Coordinates of C-alpha atoms in Angstrom, one line a residue:
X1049 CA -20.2 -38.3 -7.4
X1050 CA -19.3 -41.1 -5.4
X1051 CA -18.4 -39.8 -2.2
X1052 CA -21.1 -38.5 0.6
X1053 CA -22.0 -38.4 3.9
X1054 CA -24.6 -41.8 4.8
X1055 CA -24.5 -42.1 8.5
X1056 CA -23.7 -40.6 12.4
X1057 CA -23.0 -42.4 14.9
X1058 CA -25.9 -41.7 17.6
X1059 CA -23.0 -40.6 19.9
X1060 CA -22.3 -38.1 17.2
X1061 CA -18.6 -39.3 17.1
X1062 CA -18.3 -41.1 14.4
X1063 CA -18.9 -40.5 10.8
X1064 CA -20.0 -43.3 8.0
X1065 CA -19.0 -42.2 4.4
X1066 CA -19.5 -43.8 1.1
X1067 CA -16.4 -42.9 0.1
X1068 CA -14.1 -43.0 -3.2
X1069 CA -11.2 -41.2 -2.2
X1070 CA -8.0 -42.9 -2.7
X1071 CA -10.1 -46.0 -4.4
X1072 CA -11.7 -47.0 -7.2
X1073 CA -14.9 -48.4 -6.1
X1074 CA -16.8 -47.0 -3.3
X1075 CA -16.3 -48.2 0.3
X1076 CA -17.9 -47.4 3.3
X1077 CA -15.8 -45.8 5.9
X1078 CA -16.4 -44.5 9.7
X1079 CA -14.2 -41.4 10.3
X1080 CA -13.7 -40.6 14.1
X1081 CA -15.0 -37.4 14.3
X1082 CA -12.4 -36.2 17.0
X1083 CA -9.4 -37.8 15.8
X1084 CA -10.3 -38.0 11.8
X1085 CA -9.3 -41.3 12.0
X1086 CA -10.8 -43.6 9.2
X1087 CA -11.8 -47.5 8.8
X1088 CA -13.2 -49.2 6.1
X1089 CA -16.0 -51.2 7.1
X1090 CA -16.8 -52.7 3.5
X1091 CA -15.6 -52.8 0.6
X1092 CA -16.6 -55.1 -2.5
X1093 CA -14.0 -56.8 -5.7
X1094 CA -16.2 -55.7 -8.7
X1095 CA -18.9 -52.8 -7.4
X1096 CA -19.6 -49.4 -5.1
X1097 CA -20.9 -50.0 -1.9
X1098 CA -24.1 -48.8 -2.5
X1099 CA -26.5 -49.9 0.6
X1100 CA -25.7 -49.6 4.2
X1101 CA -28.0 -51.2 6.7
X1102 CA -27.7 -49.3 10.3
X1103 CA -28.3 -50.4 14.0
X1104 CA -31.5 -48.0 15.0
X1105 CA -30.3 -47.8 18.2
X1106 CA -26.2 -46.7 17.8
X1107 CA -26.6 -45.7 14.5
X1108 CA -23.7 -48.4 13.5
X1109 CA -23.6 -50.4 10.1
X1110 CA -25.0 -53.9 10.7
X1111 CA -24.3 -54.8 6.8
X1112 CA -23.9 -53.6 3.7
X1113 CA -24.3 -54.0 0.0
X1114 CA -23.0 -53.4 -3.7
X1115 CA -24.7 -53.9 -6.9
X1116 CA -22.4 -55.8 -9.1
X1117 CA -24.1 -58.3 -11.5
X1118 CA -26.6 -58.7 -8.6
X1119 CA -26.7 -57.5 -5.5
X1120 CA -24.4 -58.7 -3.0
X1121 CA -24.1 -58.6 0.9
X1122 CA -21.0 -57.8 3.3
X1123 CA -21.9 -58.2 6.9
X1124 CA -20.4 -55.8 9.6
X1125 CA -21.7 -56.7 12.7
X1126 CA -20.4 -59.9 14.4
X1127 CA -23.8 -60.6 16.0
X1128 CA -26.0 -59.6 13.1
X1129 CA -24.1 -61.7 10.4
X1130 CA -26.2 -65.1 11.4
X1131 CA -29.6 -63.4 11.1
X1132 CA -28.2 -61.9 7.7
X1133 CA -27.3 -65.4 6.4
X1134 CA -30.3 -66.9 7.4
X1135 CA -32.2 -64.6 5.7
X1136 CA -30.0 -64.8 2.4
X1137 CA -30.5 -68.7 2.5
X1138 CA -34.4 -68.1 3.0
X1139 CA -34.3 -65.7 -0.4
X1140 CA -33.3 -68.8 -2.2
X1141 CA -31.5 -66.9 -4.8
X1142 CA -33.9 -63.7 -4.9
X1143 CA -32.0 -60.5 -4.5
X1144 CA -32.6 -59.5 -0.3
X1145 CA -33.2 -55.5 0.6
X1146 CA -33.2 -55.1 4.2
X1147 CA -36.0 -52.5 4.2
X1148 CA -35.9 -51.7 7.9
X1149 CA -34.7 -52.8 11.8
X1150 CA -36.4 -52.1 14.8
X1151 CA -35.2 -51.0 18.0
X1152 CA -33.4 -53.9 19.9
X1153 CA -32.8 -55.5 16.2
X1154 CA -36.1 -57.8 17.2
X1155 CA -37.8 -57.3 13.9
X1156 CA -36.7 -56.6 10.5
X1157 CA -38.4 -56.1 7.1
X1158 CA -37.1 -58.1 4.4
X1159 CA -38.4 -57.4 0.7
X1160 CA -37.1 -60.3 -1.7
X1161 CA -36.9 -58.4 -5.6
X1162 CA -37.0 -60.7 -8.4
X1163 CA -36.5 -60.5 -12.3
X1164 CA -39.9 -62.4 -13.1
X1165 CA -42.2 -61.8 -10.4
X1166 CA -43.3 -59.5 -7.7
X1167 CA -41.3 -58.8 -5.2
X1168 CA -42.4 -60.7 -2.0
X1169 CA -42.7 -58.8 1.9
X1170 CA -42.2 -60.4 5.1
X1171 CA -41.2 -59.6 8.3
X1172 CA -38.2 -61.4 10.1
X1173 CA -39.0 -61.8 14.0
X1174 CA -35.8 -62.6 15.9
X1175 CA -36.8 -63.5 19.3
X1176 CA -39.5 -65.9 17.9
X1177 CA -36.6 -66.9 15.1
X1178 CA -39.4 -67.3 12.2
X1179 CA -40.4 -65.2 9.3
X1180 CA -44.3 -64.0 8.8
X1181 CA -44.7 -63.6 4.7
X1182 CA -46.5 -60.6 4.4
X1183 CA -48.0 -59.8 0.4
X1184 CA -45.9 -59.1 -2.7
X1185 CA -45.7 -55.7 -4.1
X1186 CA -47.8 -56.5 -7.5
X1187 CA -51.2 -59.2 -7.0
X1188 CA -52.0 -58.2 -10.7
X1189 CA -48.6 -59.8 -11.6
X1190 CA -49.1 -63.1 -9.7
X1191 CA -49.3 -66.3 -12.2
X1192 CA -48.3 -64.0 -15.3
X1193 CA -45.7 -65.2 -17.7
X1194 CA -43.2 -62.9 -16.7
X1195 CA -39.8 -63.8 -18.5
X1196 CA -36.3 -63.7 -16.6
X1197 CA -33.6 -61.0 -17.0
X1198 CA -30.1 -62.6 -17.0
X1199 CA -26.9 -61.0 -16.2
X1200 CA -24.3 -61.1 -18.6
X1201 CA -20.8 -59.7 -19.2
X1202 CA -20.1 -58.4 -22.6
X1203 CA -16.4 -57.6 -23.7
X1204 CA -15.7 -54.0 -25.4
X1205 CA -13.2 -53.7 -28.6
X1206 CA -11.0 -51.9 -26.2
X1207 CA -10.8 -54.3 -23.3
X1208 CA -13.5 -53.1 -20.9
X1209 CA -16.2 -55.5 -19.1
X1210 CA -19.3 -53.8 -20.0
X1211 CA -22.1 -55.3 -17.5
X1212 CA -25.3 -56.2 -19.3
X1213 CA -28.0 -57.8 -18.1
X1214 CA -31.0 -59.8 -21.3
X1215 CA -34.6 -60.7 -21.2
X1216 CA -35.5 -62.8 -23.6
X1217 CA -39.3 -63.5 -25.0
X1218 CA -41.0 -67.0 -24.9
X1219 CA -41.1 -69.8 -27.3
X1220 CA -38.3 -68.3 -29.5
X1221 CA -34.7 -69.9 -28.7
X1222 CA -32.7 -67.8 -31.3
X1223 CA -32.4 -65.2 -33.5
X1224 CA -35.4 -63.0 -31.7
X1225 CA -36.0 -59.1 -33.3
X1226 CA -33.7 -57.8 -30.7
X1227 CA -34.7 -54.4 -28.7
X1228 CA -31.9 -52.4 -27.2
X1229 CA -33.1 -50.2 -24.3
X1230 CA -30.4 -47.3 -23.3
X1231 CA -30.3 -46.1 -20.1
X1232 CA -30.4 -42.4 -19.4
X1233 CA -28.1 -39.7 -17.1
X1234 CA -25.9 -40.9 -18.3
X1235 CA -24.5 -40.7 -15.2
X1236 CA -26.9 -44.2 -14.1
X1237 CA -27.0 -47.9 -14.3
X1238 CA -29.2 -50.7 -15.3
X1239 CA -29.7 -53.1 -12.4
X1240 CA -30.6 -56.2 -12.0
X1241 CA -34.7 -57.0 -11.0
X1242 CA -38.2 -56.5 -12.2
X1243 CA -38.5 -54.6 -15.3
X1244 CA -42.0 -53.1 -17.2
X1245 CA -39.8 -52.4 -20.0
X1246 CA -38.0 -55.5 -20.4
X1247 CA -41.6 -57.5 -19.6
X1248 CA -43.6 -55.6 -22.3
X1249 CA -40.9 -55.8 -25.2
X1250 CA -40.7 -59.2 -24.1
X1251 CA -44.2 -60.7 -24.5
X1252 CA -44.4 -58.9 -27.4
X1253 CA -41.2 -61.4 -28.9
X1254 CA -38.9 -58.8 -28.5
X1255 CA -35.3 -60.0 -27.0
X1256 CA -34.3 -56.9 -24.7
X1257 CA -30.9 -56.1 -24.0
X1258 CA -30.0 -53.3 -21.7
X1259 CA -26.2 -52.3 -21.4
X1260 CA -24.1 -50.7 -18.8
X1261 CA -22.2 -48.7 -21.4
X1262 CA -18.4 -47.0 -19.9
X1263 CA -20.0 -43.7 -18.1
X1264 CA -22.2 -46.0 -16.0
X1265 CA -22.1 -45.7 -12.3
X1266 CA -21.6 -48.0 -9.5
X1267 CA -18.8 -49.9 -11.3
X1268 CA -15.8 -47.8 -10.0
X1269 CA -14.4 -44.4 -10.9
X1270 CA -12.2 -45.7 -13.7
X1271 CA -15.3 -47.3 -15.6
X1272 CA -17.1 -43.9 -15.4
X1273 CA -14.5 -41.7 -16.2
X1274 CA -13.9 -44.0 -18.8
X1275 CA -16.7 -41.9 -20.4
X1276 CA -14.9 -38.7 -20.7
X1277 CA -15.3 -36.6 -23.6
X1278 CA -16.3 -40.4 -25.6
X1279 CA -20.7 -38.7 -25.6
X1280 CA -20.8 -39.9 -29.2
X1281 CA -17.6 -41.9 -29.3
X1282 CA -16.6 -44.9 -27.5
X1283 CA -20.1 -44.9 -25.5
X1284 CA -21.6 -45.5 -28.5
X1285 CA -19.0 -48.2 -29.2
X1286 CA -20.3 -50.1 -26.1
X1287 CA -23.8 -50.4 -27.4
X1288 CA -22.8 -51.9 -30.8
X1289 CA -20.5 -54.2 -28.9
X1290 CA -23.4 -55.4 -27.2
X1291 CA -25.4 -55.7 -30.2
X1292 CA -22.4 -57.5 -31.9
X1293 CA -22.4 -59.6 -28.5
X1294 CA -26.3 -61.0 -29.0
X1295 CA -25.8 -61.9 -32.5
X1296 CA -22.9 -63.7 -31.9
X1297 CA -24.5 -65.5 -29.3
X1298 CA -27.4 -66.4 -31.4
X1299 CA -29.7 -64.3 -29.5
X1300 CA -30.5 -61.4 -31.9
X1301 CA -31.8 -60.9 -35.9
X1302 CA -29.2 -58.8 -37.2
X1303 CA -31.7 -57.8 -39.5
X1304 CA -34.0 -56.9 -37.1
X1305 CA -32.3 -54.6 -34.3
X1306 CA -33.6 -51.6 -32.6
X1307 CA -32.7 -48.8 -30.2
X1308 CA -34.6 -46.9 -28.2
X1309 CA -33.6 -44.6 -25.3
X1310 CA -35.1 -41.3 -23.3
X1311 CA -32.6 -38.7 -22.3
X1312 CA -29.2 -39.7 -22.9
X1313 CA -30.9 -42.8 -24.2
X1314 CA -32.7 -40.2 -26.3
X1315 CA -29.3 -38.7 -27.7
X1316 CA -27.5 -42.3 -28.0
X1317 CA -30.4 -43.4 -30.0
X1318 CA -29.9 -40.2 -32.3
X1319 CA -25.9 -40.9 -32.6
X1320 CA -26.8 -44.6 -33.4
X1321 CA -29.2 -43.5 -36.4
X1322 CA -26.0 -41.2 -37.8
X1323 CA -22.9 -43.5 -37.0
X1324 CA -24.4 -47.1 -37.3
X1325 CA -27.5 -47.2 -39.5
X1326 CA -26.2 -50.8 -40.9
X1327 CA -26.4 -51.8 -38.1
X1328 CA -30.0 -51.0 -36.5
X1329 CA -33.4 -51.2 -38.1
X1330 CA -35.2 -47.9 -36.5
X1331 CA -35.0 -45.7 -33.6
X1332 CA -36.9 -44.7 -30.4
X1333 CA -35.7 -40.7 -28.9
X1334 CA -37.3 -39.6 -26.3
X1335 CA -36.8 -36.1 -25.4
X1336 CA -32.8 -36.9 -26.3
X1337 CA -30.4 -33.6 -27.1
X1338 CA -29.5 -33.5 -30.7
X1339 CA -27.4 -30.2 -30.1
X1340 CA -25.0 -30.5 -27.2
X1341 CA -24.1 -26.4 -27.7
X1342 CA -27.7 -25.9 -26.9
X1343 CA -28.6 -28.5 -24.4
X1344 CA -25.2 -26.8 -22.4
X1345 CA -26.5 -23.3 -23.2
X1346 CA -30.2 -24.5 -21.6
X1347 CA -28.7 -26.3 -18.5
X1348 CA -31.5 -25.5 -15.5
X1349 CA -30.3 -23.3 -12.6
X1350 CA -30.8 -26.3 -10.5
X1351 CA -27.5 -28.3 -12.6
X1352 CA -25.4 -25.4 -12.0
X1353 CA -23.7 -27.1 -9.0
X1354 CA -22.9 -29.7 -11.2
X1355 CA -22.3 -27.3 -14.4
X1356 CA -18.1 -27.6 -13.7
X1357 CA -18.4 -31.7 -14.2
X1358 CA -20.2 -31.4 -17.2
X1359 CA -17.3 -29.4 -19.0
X1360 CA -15.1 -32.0 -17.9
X1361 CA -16.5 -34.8 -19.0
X1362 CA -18.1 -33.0 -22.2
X1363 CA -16.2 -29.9 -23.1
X1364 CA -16.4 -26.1 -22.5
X1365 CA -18.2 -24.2 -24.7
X1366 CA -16.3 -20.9 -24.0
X1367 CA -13.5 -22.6 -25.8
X1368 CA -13.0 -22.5 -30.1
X1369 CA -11.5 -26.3 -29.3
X1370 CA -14.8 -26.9 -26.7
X1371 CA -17.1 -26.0 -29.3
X1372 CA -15.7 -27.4 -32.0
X1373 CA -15.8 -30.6 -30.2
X1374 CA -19.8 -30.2 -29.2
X1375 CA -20.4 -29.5 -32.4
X1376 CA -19.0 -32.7 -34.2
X1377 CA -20.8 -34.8 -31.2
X1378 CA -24.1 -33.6 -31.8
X1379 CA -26.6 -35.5 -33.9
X1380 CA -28.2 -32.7 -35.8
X1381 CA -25.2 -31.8 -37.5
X1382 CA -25.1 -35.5 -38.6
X1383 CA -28.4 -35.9 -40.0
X1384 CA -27.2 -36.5 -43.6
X1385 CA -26.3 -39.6 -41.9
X1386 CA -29.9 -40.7 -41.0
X1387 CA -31.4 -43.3 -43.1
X1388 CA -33.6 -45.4 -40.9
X1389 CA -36.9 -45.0 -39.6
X1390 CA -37.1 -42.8 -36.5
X1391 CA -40.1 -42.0 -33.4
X1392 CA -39.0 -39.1 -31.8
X1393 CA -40.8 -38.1 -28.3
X1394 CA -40.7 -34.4 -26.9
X1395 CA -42.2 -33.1 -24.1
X1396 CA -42.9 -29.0 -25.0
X1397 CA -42.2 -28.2 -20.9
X1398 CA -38.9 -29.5 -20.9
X1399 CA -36.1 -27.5 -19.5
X1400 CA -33.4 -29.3 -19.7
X1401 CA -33.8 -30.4 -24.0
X1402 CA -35.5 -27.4 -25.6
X1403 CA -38.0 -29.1 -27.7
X1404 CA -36.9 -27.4 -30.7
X1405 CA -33.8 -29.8 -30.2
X1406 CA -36.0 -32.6 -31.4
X1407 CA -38.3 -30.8 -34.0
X1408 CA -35.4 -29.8 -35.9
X1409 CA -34.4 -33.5 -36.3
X1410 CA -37.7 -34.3 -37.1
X1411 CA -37.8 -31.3 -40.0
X1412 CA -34.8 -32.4 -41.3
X1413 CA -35.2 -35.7 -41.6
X1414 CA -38.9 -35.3 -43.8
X1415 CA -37.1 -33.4 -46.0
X1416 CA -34.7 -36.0 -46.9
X1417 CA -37.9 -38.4 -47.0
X1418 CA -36.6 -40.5 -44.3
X1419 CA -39.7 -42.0 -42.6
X1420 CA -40.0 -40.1 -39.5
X1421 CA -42.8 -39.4 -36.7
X1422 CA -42.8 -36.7 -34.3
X1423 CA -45.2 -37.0 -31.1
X1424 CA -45.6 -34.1 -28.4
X1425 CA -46.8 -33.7 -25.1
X1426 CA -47.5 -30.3 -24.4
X1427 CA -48.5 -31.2 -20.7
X1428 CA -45.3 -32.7 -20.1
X1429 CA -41.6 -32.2 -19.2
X1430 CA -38.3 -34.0 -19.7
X1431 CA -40.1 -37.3 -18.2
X1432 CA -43.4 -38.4 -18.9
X1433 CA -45.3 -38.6 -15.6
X1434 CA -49.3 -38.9 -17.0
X1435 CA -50.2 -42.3 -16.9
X1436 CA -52.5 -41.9 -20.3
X1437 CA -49.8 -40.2 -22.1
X1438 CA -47.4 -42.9 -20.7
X1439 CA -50.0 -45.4 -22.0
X1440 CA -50.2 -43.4 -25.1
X1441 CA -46.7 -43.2 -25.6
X1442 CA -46.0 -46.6 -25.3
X1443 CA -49.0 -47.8 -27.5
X1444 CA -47.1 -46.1 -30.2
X1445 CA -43.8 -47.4 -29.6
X1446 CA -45.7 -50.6 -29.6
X1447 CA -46.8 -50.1 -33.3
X1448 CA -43.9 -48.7 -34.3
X1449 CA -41.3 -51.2 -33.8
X1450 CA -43.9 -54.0 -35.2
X1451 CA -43.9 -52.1 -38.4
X1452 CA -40.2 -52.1 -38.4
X1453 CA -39.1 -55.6 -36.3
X1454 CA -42.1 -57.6 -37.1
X1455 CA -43.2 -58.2 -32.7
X1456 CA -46.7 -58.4 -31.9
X1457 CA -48.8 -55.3 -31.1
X1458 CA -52.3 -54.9 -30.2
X1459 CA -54.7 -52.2 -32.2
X1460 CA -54.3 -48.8 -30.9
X1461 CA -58.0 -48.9 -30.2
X1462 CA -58.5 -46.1 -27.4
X1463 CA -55.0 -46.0 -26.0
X1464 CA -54.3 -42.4 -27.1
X1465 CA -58.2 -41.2 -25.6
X1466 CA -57.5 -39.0 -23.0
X1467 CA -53.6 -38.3 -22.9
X1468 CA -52.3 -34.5 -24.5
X1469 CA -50.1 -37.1 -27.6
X1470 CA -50.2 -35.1 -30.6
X1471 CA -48.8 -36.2 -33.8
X1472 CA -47.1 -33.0 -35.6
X1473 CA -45.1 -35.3 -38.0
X1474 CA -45.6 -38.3 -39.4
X1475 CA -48.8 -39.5 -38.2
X1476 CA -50.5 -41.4 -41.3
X1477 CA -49.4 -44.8 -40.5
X1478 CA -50.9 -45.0 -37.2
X1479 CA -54.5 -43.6 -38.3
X1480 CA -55.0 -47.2 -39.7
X1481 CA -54.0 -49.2 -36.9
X1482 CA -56.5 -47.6 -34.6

């Protein structure tokens, strides 16, 4: 997972790999092609190297970058270390991307990312030595009261550095409703930058807390493989440590904490409902795998290349002990343990969680009386990719977690008009709010 091929040499003698072998964190190495001689080039204390920035003309690294709390710059390059500098003191704390050099290194475009604004555009000219601004990404987000994300380090029970990163809403200095947003793969990461989802949640008085759980990537090899068979264990652990984190720091309502995730965020949400319902208010899944037998037996032709790391860091179905296993870490066989409200998401074209997965939550949850709504897309697939059933999606969530954290919504009015949403289960509180 953490080791390919990122550069040639325009000689075609030399090799540039991200590479993990032998290491923990990702470094990036040039391999003589003739001799297999290798050299690290960059390496960084706390994250992968996860950006390389190459000479146009040799095809040789100039710089490169990992994403720890923030992003963070190593130069190569002797010659193109001032001109990176200057440009990291002219980003005045703004994350730099070095979108792209020129031939001869004359120009370069820089693209400044921040938490609570658009990101900004210019162009670096070297002969002239002066930087044109260009535009920034977003107009419609210029002068808007966009809220900054913070980067934070949260401690696990068991000793791990979980990186976290919080948005918090305006005008409220403590004790907010507090939304937790799970990031899906899980094989992923939460960065650090401009975030719809933190934004929205937060101008609706939301605190937002999103949490690099152990299975993340880009934090070493341990800290991923940290996550081995722990789908419904110690991953789950890492979320309520980071819930535990905000209340303790005076952050969150414990009385008013939600989760909501899509995917793996989906499942994690689910698990959450069935292992720590004291502990959350309600729950978001969207299109999240509530029977791991079944999301295995379903696995797309286009996983089966990675079909051999998924038994390993899961377990093997062809096994009593491998079934056993993805039976107990399943949610549906744990839906006794469901108390709290639940929005569940589906999209009928998915192939990779068989909507069934999440209607037979849904079912078994209405007959327990647990409050429950089930929405469908039948025009859509394990992502939603229509922007009015994105819209319409999200109006819902909206209403959803006011009714059950007490943030600000607007009506529904026609936010659902023209996407494919349709309400199978649950569906009579929202008639009002329209």
């Amino acid at each position: 997972m953490a080791t390919h091929i990122d550069g040639l040499g325009a000689d075609g003698e030399v090799v540039f790999l991200l590479d993990s072998r032998g290491r923990d964190r990702t470094a990036l190495v040039a391999i003589d092609a003739r001799t297999v001689v290798s050299t690290v080039l960059a390496t960084d204390s706390e994250a992968d190297i996860a950006e390389v920035v190459y000479d146009p003309d040799t095809g040789w690294p100039l710089a490169a970058a990992a994403l720890a709390a923030r992003r963070r710059w190593h130069p190569i390059d002797e010659t193109f270390a001032a001109d990176l500098a200057r440009q990291l003191e002219d980003a005045a704390g703004l994350d730099l991307v070095i979108v792209g050099v020129s031939a001869g290194r004359r120009r370069m475009v820089i693209r400044l990312e921040a938490s609570d604004a658009p990101a900004q555009l210019r162009v670096f000219d070297r002969g002239r030595r002066r930087t044109l601004q260009l535009f920034p990404e977003r107009d419609d987000l210029e002068g808007m009261p966009l809220r900054p994300m913070l980067p934070v380090a949260i401690q696990s029970r068991d000793g791990l550095t979980l990186p976290a990163y919080v948005t918090l809403p305006a005008g409220r200095a403590r004790r907010s409703p507090l939304v937790v947003v799970v990031h899906g793969g899980p094989y992923d990461r939460d960065a650090w930058g401009f975030s719809p989802l933190h934004q929205w949640l937060a101008s609706r008085g939301y605190a937002v807390l999103s949490v690099n759980f152990r299975g993340s990537t880009g934090f070493g090899k341990a800290f991923t493989n940290a996550a081995d068979r722990e789908w419904g264990g110690r991953m789950q652990d890492d979320l309520d440590d980071g819930v535990a984190w905000a209340v303790k720091e005076g952050i969150a309502d414990p009385d008013r904490v939600g989760l909501f995730g899509a995917s793996y965020g989906g499942y994690a949400a689910l698990m959450a409902a069935a292992r720590s319902p004291d502990l959350y208010n309600c729950f978001i899944d969207i299109c999240g795998p509530s029977d791991l037998l079944s999301f295995i037996a379903r696995i797309p032709p286009y996983w089966h290349s990675w079909f051999a790391m998924i038994l390993r860091r899961l377990a093997d179905p062809a096994t009593m002990e491998g079934r056993k296993w993805l039976q107990e870490r399943s949610p549906l066989v744990h839906v006794e343990q469901m108390i709290r409200p639940m929005l569940i998401a589906q999209g009928l074209r998915d192939v990779r969680v068989s909507p069934a997965e999440s209607r037979n939550v849904a079912h078994a949850l209405l007959r327990r009386n647990v409050p429950v709504t089930l929405v469908t897309f039948p025009d859509e697939g394990h992502f939603l990719v229509g922007q009015r059933n994105r819209i319409a999606l999200m109006a819902v969530v909206e209403q959803f977690l006011a009714c059950h954290l007490g943030g600000s919504h607007e009506l529904l009015g026609d936010d659902l008009q023209g996407s494919s949403l349709t309400v199978e289960i649950g569906g009579e509180w929202l008639r009002p709010l329209s």
